[in-house]
Coordinates of C-alpha atoms and ligand atoms in Angstrom, one line a residue:
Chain A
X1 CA 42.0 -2.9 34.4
X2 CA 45.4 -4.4 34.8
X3 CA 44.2 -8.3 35.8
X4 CA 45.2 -10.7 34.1
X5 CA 42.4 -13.2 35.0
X6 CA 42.2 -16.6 35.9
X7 CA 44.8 -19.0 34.1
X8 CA 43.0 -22.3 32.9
X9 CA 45.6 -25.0 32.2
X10 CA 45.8 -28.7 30.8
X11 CA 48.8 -31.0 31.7
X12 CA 50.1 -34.3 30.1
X13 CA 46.0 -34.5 29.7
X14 CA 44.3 -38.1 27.9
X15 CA 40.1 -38.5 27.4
X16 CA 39.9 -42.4 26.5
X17 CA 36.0 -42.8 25.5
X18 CA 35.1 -46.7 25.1
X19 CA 38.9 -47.5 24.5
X20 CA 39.4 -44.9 22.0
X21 CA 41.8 -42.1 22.7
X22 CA 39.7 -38.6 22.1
X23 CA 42.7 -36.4 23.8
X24 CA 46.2 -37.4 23.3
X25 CA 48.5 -35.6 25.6
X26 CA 47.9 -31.8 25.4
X27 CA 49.5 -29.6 27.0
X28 CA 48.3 -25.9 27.2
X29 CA 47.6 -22.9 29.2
X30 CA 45.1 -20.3 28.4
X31 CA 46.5 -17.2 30.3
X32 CA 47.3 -13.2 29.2
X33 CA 44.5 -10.8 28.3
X34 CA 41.9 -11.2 25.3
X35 CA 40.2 -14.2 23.6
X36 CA 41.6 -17.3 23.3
X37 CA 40.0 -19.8 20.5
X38 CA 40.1 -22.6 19.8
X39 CA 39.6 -24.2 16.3
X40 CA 39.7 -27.5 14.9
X41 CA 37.6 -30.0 12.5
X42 CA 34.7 -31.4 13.2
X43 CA 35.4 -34.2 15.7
X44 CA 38.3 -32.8 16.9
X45 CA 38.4 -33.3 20.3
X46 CA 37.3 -29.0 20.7
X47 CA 34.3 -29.9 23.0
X48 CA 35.5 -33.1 24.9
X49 CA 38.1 -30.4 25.6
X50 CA 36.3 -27.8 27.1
X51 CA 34.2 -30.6 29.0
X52 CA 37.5 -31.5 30.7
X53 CA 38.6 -27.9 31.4
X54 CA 35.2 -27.1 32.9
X55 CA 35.5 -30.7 35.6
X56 CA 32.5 -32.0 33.8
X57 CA 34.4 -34.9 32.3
X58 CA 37.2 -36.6 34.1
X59 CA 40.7 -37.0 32.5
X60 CA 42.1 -40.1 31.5
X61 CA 45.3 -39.2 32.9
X62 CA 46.8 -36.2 33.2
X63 CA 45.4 -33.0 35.1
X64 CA 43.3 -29.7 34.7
X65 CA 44.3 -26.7 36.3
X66 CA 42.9 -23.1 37.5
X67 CA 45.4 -21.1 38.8
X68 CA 48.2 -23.6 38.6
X69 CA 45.9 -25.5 41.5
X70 CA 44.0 -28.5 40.2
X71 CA 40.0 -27.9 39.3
X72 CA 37.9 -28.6 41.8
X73 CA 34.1 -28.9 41.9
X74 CA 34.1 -25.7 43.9
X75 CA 36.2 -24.1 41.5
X76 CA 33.1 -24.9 38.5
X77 CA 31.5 -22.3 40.7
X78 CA 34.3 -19.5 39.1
X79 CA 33.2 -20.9 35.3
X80 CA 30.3 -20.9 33.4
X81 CA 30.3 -22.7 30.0
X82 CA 27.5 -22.1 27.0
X83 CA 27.3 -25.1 25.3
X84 CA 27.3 -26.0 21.6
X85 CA 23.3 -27.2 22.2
X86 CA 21.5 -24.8 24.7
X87 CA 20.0 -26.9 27.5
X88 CA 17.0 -24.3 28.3
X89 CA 15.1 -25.4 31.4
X90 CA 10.5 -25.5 30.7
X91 CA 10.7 -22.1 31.7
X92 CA 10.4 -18.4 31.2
X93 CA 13.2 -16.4 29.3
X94 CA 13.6 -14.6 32.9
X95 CA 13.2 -17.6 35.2
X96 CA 16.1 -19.2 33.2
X97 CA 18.5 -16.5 34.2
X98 CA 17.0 -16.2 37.9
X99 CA 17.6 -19.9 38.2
X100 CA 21.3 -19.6 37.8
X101 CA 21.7 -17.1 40.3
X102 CA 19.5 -18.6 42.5
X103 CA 21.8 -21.5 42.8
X104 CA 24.4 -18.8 44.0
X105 CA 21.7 -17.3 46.5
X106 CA 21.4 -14.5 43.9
X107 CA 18.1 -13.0 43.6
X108 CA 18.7 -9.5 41.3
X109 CA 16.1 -8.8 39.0
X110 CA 17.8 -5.9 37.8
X111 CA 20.9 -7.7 37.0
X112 CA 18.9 -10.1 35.1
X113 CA 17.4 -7.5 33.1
X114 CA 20.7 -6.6 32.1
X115 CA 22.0 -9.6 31.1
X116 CA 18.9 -10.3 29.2
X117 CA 19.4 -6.6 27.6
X118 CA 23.0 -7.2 27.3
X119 CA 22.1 -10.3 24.5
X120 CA 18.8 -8.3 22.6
X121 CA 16.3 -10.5 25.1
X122 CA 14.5 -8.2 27.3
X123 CA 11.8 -7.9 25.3
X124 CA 11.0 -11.6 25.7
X125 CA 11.6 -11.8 29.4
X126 CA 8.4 -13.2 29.9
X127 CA 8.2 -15.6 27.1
X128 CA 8.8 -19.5 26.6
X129 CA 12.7 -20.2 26.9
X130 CA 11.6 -23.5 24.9
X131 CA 9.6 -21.5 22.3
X132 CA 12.2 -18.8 21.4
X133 CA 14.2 -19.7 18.0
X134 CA 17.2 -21.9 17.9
X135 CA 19.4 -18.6 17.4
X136 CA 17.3 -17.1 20.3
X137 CA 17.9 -19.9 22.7
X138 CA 21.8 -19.7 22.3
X139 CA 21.5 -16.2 23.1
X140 CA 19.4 -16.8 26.3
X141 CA 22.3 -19.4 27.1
X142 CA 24.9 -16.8 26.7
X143 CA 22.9 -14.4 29.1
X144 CA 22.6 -17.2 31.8
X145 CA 26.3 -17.6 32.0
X146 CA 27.2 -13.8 32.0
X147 CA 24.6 -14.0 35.0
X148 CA 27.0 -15.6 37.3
X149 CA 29.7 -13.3 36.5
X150 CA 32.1 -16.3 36.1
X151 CA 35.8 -15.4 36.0
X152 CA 35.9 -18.0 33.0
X153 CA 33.5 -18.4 29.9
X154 CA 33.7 -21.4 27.6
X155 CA 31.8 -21.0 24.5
X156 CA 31.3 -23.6 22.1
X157 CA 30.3 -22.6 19.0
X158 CA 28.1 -20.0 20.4
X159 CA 26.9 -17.8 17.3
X160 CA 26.5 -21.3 14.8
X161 CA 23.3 -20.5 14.2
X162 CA 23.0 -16.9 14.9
X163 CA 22.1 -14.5 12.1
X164 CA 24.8 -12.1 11.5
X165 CA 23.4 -9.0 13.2
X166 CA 22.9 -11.4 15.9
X167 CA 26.6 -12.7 15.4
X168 CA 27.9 -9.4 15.9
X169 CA 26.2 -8.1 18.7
X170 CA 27.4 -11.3 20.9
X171 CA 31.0 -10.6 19.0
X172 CA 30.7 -7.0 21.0
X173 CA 29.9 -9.2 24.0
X174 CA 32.6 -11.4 24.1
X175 CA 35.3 -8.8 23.4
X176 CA 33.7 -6.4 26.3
X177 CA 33.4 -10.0 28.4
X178 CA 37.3 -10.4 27.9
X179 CA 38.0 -6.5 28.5
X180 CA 36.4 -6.5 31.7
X181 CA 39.4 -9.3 32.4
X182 CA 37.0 -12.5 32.2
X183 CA 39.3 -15.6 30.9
X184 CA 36.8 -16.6 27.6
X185 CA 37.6 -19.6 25.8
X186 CA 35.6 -19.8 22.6
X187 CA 35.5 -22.8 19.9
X188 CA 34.4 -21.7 16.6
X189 CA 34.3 -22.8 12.8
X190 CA 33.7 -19.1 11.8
X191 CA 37.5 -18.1 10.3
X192 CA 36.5 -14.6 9.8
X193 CA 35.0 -14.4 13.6
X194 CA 37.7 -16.1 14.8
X195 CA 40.5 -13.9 12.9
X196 CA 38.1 -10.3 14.7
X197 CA 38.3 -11.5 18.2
X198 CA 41.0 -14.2 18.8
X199 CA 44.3 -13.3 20.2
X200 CA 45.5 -16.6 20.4
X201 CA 44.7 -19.9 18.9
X202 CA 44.9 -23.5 19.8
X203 CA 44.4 -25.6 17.1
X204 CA 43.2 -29.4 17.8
X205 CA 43.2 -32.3 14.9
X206 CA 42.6 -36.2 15.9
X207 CA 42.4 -35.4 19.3
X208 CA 45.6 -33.9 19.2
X209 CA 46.9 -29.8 19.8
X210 CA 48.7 -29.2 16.7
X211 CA 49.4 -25.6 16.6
X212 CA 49.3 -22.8 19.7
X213 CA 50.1 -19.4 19.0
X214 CA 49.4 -15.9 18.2
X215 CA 46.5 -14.9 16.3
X216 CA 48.1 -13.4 13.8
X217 CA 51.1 -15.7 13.5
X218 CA 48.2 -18.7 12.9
X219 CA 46.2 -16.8 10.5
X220 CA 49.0 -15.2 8.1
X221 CA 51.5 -18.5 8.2
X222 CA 50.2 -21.4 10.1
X223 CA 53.3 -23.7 10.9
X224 CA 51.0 -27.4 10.3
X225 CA 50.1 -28.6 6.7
X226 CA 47.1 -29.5 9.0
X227 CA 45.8 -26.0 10.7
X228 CA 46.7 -24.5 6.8
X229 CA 44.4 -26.9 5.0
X230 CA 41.8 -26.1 7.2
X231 CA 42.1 -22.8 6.9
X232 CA 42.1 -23.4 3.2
X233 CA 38.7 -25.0 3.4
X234 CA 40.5 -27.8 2.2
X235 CA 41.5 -29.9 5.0
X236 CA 40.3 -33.9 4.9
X237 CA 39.8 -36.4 7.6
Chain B
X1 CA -27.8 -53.3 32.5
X2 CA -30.5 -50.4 32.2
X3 CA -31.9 -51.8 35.4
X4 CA -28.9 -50.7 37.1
X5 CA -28.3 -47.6 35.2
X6 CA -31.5 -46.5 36.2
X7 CA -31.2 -47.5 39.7
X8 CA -27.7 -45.7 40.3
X9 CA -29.4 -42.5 38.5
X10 CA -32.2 -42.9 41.0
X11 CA -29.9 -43.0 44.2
X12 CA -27.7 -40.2 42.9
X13 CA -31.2 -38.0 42.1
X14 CA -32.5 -38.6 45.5
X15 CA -29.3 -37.8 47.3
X16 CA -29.0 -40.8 49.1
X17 CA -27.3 -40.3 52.4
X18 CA -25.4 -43.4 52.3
X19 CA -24.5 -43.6 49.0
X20 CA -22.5 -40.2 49.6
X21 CA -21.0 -41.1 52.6
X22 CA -19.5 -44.1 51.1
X23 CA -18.6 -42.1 47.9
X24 CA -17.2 -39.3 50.2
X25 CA -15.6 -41.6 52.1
X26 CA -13.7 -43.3 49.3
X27 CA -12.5 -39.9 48.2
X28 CA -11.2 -38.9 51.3
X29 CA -9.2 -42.3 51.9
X30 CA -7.7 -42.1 47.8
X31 CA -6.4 -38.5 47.7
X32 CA -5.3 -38.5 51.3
X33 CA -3.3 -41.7 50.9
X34 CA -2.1 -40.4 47.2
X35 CA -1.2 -36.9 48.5
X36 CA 1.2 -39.1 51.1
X37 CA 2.1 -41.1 48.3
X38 CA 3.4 -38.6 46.2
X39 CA 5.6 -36.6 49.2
X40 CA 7.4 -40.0 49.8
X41 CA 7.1 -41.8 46.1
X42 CA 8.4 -38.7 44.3
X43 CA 11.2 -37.6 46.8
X44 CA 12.5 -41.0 46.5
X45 CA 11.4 -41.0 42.7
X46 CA 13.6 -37.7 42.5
X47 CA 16.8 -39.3 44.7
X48 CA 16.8 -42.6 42.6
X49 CA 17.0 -40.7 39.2
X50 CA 19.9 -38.4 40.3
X51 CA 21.8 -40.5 42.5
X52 CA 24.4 -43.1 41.6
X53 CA 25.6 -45.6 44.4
X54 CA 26.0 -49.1 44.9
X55 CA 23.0 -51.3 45.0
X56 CA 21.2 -49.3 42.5
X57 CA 20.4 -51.2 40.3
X58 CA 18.7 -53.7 42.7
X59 CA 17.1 -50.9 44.2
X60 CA 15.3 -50.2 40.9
X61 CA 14.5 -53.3 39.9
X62 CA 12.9 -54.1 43.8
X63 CA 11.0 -51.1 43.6
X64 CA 9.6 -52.1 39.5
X65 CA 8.7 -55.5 41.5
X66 CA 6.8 -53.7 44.5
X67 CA 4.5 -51.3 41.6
X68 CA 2.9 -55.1 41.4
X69 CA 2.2 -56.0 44.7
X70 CA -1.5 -57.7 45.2
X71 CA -3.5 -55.4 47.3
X72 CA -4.3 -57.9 49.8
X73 CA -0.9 -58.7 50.4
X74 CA -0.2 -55.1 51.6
X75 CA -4.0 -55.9 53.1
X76 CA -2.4 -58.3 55.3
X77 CA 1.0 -56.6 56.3
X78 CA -0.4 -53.6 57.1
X79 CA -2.7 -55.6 59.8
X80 CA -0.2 -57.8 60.7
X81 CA 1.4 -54.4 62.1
X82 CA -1.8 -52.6 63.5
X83 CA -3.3 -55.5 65.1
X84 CA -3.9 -55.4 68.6
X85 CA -0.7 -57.7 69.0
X86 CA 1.1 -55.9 66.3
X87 CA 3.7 -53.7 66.6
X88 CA 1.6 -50.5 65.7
X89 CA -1.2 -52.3 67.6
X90 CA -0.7 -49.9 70.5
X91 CA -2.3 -47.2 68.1
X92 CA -5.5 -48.5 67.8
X93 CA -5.9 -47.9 63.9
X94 CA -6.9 -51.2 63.1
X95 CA -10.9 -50.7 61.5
X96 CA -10.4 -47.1 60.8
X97 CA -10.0 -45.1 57.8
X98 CA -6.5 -44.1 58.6
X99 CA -6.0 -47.8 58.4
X100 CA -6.9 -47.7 55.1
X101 CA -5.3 -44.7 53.9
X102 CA -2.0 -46.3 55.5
X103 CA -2.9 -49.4 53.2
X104 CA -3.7 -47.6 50.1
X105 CA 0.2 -45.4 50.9
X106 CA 1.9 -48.3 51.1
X107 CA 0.2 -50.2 48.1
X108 CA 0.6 -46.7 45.7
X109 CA 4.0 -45.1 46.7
X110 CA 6.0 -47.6 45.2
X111 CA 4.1 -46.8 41.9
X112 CA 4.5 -42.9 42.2
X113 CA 8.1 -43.8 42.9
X114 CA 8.8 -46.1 40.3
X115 CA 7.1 -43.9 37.7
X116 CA 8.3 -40.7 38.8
X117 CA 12.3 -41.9 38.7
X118 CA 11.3 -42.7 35.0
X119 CA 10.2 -39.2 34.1
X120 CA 12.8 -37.9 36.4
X121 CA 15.8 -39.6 34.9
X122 CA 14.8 -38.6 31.4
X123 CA 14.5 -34.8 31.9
X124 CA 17.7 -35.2 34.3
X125 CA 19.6 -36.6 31.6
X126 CA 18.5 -33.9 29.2
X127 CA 19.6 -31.4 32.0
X128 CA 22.5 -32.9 33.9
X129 CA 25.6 -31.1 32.3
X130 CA 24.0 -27.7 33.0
X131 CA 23.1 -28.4 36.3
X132 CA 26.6 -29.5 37.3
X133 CA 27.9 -26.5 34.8
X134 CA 26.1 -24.0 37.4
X135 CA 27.5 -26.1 40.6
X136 CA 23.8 -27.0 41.3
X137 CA 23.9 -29.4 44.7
X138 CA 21.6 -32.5 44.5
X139 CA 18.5 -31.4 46.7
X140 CA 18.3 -28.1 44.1
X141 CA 18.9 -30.7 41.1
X142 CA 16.2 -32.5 42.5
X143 CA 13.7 -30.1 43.1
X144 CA 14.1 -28.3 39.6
X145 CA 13.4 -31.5 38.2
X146 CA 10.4 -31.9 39.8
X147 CA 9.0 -28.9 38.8
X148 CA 10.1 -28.7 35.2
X149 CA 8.3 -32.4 34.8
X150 CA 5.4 -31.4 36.8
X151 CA 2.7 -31.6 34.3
X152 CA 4.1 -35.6 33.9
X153 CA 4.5 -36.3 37.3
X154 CA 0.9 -34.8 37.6
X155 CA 0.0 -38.3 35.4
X156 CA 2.2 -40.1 37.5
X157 CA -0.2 -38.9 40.7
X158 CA -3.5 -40.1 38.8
X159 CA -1.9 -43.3 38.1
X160 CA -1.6 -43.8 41.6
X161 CA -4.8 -42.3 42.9
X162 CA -6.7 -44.6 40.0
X163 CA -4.8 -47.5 41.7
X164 CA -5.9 -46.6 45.1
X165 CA -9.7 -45.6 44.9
X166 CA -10.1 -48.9 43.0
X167 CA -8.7 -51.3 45.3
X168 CA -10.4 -53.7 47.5
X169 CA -8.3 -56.3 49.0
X170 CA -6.4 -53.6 51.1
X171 CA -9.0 -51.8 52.9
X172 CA -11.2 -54.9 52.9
X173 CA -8.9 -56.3 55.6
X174 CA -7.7 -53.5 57.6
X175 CA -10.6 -51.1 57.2
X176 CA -13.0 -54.0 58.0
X177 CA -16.0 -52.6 55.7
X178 CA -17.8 -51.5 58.5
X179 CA -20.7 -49.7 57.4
X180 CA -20.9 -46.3 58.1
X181 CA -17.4 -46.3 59.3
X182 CA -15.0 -47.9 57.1
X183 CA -17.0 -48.6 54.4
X184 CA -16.0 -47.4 50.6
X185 CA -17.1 -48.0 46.9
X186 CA -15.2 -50.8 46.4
X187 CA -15.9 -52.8 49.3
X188 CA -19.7 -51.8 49.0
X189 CA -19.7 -53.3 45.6
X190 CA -18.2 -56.3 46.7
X191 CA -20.7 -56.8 49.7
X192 CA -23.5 -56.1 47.1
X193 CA -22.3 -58.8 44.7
X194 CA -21.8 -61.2 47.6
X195 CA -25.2 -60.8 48.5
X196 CA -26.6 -61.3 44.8
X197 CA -27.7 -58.2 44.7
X198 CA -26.3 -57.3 41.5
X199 CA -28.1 -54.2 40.2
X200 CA -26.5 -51.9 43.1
X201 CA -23.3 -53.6 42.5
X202 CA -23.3 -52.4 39.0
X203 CA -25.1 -49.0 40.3
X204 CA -22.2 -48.6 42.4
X205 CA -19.3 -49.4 40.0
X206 CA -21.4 -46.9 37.3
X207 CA -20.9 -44.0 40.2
X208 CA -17.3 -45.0 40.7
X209 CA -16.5 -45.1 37.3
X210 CA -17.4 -41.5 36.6
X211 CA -16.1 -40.3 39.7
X212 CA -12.5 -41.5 39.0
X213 CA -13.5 -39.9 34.9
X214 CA -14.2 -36.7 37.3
X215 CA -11.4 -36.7 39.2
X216 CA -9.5 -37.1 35.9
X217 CA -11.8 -34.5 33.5
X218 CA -10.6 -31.6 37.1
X219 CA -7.2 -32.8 36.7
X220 CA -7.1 -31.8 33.0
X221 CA -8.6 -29.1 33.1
X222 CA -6.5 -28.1 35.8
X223 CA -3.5 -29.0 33.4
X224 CA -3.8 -27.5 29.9
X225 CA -4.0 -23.6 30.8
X226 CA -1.4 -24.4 33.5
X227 CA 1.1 -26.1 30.9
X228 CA 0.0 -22.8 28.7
X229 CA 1.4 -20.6 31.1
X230 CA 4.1 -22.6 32.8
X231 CA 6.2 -22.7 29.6
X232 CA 6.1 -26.2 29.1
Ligands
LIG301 N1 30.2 -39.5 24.9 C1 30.9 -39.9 23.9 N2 31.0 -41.2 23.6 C2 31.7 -41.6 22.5 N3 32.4 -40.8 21.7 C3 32.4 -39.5 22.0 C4 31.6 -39.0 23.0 N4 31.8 -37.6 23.0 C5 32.6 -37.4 22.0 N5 32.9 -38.5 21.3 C6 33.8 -38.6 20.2 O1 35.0 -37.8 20.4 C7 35.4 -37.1 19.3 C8 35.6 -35.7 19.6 O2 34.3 -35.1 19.9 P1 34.1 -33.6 20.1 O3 32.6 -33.4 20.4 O4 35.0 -33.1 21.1 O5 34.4 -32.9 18.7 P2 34.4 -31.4 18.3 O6 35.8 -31.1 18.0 O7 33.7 -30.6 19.3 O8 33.6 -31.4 16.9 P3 32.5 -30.4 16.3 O9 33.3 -29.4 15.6 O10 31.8 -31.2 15.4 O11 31.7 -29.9 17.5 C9 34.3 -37.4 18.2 O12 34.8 -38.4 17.3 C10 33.2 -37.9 19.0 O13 32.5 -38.9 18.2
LIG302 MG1 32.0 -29.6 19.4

């Protein structure tokens, strides 16, 4: 496959919350093959950012982009987005998945099946989404969004509370998610996850993109004192 | 008080032709009017939560005001409309059941409605960013809120059915209390009182007590394998 996939883009874009400035000015595009992640402290601005590149949370200024066009609603249609808390509807495993393609007109069992598989769910197709395990339940989240094929998958710390068998088999997702030419855009806290699948890295402090780059270049000699503490375990509000 | 108990035991034993016919009666006028009541109260119920426009606020707070309205008040309207000089008059519904059911709508889908939006909001809140994450439109939003909060809105329902089948200004005045025609608990009890005749007042009210703990006890029942299942 030679795509390059969809190109998601930020201009000149701001996120005031109650007066305070969340986003200051970044500036980025997420384009090329492979993972991009993103990576940041806690409070960052990562999820507010992914919020805005997904058209659920309006800029304060500045613009979002897919394809160099501005995002519209339609264009959430072309993205799915796993967030950082499942949001898992009173339903079964299997009706979860079926009820995001049935808001596509999509009814394919088999497909479902698959996606469910594809994650280490099948088994509990018929079970309470609500009752499976938190680890479980991000899993189930990943499935739905694979469901819609999007042509762009925003992750937000999707394997925080995954064990590490669990980790891994939704690692071998995500890389053969980004191989099949699907634009993924994954925040995590996990340096060691992040260093196996990233191949590039934007790295957000106070709201602010501090460092963008190459994996490698950011993980062997980050240019910021900032992304380097962090790295370092060491880095302080 | 065991006067009356006894008495109501003894009508219910003998199958007493009028006594069911007025308790049939007032069944028939409740759930019909609270089936109505809950197609209009929790569409709207649904629409309030998940819409935003102007006037929304005041929309709420109007509709909080109308969960209050005195049953003779609605009574009233409602025969202001279907009275022979009314504009409904035409219709000829005035001392009919469907009167009453009409009544008993009006009086109960402001309840469903103002309850429902309640329940509906929370769980919509809980659920908004994934709905608009998988491009859900509105009507979709809606109605996968109303059935993930089913079992609640099921409460919602019995609030407005106990509100109905225990009213008696309302289908006092437009149903008339006609006997064998428009006559149900409530109003019965009240034309026994009037008359003094106190022990098949309290006879009555002991029947209509347990049939609303009935309809309540099926309802339940109804409920907790279904929530099993349902994933709830
Ligand atoms: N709805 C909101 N109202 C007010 N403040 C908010 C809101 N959402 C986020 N914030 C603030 O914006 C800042 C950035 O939040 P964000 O959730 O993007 O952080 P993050 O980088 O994802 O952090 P974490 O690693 O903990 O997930 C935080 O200080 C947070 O308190
Ligand atoms: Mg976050």
């Amino acid at each position: 496959m030679t795509e390059t996939g969809a190109i998601v883009g930020a201009e000149n874009l701001s996120l005031d919350i109650g007066g305070v400035r969340r986003l200051d000015d970044v500036s980025l595009r997420f384009e090329g093959g492979g993972v991009s992640v993103v990576m940041g402290p806690n409070g960052a601005g990562k999820t507010l950012l992914l919020r805005c590149l997904h058209g659920l949370q309006a800029p304060t200024s500045g613009r979002v982009t897919l394809d160099g066009a501005t995002l519209t609603d339609r264009d959430r249609l072309r993205q799915a987005m796993v967030f950082q808390a499942p949001v898992l509807l009173r339903r079964s495993v299997a009706a979860n998945v079926d009820f995001a393609l049935k808001a596509r007109g999509i009814h394919d069992a088999d497909w479902r099946n698959a996606c469910l598989a594809r994650v280490g769910l099948l088994e509990r197709a018929g079970d309470s989404a609500r009752r499976l395990s938190g680890g479980q339940q991000q899993r189930l989240a990943l499935a739905r969004a694979l469901a819609t094929r999007p042509q762009v998958l925003f992750l937000d710390e999707p394997t925080a509370s995954l064990d590490p068998a669990s980790a891994l088999t939704i690692e071998t997702a995500i890389t053969e998610i980004a191989g099949e030419g699907v634009r993924v855009i994954l925040v995590t806290h996990d340096v060691a996850q992040a260093r196996r699948l990233a191949s590039d890295v934007a790295f957000f402090a106070r709201g602010r993109l501090v460092e963008r780059c190459d994996a490698t270049r950011f993980f062997d000699a980050p240019h910021s004192g900032e992304a380097a503490a962090y790295l370092a375990g060491r880095y302080v509000l | 008080m065991a006067e009356a108990i006894a008495l109501a035991l003894g009508l219910v034993a003998r199958g007493d032709a009028d006594l069911f016919e007025i308790v049939l009666l007032s069944l028939r006028v409740s759930l019909t009017a609270t089936a109505v009541a809950c197609v209009l109260g929790l569409t709207l119920g649904a629409f309030l939560a998940v819409a935003r426009f102007p006037g929304r606020g005041a929309a709420l707070v109007a509709l909080n005001a109308l969960m209050g309205l005195p049953p003779v008040v609605v009574g009233l309207l409602v025969y202001l409309h279907l009275s022979r000089s009314g504009p409904l008059g035409f219709l000829g519904l005035l001392y009919t059941p469907t009167a009453m059911i009409v009544a008993q709508t009006v009086l109960i889908t402001p309840i469903v409605a103002a309850l429902s939006r309640q329940v509906i909001e929370d769980l919509h809140r809980e659920y908004a960013d994934q709905f608009r994450s998988l491009g859900l439109t509105r009507w979709q939003s809606m109605g996968a809120l109303l059935w993930d909060g089913r079992f609640s809105l099921l409460t919602v329902a019995m609030a407005g059915f106990g509100r109905a089948v225990a009213e008696v200004g309302a289908v006092m005045i437009v149903g008339g209390n006609i006997d064998h025609l428009t006559r149900v608990m409530t109003t019965a009890i009240a034309l026994e009182t009037s008359k003094g005749d106190l022990p098949l007042a309290l006879a009555l009210g002991l029947v209509l007590m347990v049939i609303a703990l009935g309809v309540n006890a099926g309802v339940q029942a109804l409920r907790l394998p279904g929530e099993r299942v349902a994933h709830a």
